[in-house]
mmCIF file of N, CA and C in Angstrom:
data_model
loop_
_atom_site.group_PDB
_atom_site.id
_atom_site.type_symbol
_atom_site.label_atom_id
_atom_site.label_comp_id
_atom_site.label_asym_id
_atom_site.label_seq_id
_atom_site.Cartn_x
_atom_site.Cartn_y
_atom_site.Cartn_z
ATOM 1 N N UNK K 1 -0.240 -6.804 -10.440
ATOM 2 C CA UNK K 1 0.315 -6.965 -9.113
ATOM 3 C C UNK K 1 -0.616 -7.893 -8.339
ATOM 4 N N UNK K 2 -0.002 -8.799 -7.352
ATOM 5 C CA UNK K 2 -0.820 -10.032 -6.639
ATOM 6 C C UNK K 2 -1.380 -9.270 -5.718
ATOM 7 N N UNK K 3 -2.705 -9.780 -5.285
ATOM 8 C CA UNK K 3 -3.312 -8.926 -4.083
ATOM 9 C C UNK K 3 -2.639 -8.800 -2.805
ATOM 10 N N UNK K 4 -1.743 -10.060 -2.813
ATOM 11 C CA UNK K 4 -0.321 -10.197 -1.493
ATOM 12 C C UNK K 4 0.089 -8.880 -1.529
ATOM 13 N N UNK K 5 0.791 -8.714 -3.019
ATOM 14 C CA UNK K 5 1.845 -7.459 -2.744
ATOM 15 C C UNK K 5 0.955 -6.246 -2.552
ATOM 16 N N UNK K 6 0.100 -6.366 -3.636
ATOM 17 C CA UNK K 6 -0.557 -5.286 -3.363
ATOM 18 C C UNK K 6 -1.077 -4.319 -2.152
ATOM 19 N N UNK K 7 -1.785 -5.679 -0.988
ATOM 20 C CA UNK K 7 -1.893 -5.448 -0.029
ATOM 21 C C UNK K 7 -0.539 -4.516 1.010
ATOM 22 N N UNK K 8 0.324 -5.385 0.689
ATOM 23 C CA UNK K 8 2.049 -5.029 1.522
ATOM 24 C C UNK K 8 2.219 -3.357 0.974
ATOM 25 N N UNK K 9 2.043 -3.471 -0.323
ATOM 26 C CA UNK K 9 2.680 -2.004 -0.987
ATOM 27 C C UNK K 9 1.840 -1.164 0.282
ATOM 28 N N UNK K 10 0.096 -1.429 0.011
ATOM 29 C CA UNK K 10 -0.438 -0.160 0.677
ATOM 30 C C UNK K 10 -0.007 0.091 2.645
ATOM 31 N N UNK K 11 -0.083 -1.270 3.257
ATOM 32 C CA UNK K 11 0.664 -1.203 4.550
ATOM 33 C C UNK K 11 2.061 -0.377 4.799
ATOM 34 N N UNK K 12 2.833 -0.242 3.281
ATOM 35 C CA UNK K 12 3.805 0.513 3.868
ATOM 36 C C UNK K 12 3.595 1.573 3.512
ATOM 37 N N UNK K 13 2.878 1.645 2.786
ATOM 38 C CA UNK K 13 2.719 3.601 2.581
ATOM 39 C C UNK K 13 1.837 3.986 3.442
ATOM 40 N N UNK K 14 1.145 3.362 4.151
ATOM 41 C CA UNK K 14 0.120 3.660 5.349
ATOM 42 C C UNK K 14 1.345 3.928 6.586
ATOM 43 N N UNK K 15 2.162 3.062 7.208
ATOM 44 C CA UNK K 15 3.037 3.062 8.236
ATOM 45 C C UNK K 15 4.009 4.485 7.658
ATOM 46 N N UNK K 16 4.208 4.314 6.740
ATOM 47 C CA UNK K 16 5.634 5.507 6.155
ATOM 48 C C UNK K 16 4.624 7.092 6.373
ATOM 49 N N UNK K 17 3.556 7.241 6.412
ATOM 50 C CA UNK K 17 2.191 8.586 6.570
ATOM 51 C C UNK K 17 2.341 8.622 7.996
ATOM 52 N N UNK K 18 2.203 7.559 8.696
ATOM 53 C CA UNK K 18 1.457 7.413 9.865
ATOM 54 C C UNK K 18 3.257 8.233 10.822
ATOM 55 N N UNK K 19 4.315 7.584 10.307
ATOM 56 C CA UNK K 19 5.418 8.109 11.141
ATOM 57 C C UNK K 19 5.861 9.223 10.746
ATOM 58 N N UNK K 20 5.532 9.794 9.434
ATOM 59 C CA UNK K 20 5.918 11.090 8.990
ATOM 60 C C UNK K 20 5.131 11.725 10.212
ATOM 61 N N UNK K 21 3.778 11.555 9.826
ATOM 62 C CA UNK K 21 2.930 12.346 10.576
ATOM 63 C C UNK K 21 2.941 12.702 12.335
ATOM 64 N N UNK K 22 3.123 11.231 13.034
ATOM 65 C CA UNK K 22 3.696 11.308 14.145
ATOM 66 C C UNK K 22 5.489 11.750 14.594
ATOM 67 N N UNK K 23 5.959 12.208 13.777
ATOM 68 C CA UNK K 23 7.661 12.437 14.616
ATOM 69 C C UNK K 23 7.660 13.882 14.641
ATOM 70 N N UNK K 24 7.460 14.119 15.767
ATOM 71 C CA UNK K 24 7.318 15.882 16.360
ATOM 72 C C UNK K 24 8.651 16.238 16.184
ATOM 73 N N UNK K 25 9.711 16.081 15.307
ATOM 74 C CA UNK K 25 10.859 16.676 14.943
ATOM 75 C C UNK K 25 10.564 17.465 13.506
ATOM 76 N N UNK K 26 9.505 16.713 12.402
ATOM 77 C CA UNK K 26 9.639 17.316 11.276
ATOM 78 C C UNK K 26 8.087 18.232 11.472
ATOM 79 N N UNK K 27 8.560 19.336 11.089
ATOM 80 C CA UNK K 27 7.163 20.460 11.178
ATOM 81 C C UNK K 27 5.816 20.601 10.558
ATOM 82 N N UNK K 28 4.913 21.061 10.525
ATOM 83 C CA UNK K 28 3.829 20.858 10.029
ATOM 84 C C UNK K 28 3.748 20.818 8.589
ATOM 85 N N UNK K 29 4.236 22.460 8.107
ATOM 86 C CA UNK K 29 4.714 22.301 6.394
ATOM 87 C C UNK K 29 5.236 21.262 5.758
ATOM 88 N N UNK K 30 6.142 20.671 6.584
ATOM 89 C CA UNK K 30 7.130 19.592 5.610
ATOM 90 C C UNK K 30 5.975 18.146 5.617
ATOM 91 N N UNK K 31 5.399 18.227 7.148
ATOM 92 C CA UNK K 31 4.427 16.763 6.861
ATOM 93 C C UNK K 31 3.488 16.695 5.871
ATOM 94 N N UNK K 32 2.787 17.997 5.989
ATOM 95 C CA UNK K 32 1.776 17.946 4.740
ATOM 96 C C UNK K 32 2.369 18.255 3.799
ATOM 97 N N UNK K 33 3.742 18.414 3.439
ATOM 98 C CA UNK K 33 4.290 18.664 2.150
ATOM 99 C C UNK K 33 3.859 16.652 1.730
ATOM 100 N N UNK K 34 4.885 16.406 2.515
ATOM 101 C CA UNK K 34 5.240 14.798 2.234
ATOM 102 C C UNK K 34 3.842 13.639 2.742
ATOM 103 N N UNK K 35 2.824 14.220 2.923
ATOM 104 C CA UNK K 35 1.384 13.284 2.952
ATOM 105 C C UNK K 35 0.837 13.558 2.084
ATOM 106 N N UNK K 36 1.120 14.805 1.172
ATOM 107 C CA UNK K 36 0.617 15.002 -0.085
ATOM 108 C C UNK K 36 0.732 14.593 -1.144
ATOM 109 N N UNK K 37 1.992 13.934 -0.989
ATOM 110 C CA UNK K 37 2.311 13.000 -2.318
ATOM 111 C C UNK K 37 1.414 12.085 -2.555
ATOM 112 N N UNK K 38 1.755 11.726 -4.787
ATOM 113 C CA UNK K 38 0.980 10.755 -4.985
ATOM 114 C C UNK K 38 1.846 9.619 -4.239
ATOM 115 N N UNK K 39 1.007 8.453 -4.575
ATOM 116 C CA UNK K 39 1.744 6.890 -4.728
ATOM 117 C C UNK K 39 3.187 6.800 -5.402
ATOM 118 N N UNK K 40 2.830 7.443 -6.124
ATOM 119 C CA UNK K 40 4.334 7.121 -7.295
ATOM 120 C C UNK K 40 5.087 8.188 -7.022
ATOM 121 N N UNK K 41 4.834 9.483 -6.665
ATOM 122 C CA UNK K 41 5.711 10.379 -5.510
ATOM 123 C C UNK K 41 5.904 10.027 -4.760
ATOM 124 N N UNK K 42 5.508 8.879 -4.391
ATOM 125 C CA UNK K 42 6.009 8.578 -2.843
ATOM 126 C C UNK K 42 7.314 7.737 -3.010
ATOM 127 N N UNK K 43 7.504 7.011 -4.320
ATOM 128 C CA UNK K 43 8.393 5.941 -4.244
ATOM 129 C C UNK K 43 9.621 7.056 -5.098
ATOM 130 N N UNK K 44 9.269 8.497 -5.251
ATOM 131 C CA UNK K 44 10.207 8.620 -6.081
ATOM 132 C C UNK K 44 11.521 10.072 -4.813
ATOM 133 N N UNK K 45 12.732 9.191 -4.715
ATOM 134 C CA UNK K 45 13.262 10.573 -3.516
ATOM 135 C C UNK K 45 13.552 11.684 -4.193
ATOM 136 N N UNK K 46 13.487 11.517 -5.711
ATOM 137 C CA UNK K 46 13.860 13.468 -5.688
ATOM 138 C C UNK K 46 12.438 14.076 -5.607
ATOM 139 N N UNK K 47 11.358 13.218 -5.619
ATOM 140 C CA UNK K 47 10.479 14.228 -5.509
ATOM 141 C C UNK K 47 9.720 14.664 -4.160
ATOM 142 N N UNK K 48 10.251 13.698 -3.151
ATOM 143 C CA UNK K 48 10.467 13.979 -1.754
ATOM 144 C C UNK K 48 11.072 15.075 -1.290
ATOM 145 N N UNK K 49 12.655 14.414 -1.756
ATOM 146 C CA UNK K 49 13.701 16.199 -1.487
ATOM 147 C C UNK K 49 13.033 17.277 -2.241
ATOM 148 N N UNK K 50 12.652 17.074 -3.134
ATOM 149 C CA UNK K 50 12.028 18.383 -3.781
ATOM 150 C C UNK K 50 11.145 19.385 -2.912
ATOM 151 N N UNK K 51 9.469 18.230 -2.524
ATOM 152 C CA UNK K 51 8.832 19.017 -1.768
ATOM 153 C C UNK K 51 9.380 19.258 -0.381
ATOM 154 N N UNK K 52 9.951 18.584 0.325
ATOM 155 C CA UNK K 52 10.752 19.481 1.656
ATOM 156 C C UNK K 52 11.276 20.204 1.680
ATOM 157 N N UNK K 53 12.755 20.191 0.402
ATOM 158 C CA UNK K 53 12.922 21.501 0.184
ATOM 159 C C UNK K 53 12.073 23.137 -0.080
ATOM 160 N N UNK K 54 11.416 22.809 -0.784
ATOM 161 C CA UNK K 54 10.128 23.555 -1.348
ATOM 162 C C UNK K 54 9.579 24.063 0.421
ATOM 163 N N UNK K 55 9.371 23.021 1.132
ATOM 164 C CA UNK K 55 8.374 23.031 2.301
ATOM 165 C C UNK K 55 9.484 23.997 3.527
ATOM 166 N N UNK K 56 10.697 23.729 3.213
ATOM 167 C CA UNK K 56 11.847 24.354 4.425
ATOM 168 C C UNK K 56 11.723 25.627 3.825
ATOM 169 N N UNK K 57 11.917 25.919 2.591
ATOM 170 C CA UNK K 57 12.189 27.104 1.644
ATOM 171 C C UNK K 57 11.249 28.474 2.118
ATOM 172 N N UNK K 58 9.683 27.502 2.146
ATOM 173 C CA UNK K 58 8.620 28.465 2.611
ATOM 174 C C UNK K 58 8.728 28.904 4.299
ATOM 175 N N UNK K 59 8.900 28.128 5.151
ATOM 176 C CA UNK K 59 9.132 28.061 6.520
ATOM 177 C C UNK K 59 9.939 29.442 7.003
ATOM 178 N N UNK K 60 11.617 29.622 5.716
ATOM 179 C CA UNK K 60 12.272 30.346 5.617
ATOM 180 C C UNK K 60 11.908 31.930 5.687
ATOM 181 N N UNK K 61 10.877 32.034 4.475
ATOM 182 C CA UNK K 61 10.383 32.755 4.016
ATOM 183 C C UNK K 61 9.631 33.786 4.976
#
C-alpha cells in the first residue's frame, strides 16, 4: 500500500472513532464495543452489527 493511501486509510479510521465516540445518541457500551475493533473489524459490517448487537444485548440484560 502507497504511503498516500496508507496515510488516507488511517485518517478515516481516526475520523470514523472520533464520531462514534462523540454522537451522544449511541451509548457507552456500544462505543467501546465499536472502538474496540481491529482494523480489519473495522472494514468488516457483520462484525460491527455483531458487536452492537452483542453491546444492545448486554444493555438489555
Amino acid at each position: 500500500m502507497s504511503d498516500e493511501l496508507l496515510n488516507v486509510h488511517e485518517e478515516v479510521k481516526e475520523t470514523f472513532r472520533d464520531r462514534i465516540q462523540d454522537n451522544d445518541s449511541i451509548s457507552d457500551p456500544v462505543t467501546d464495543s465499536i472502538i474496540s475493533l481491529t482494523d480489519e473489524e473495522m472494514t468488516d459490517s457483520g462484525a460491527i452489527q455483531s458487536v452492537v448487537e452483542e453491546a444492545l444485548a448486554d444493555e438489555d440484560s
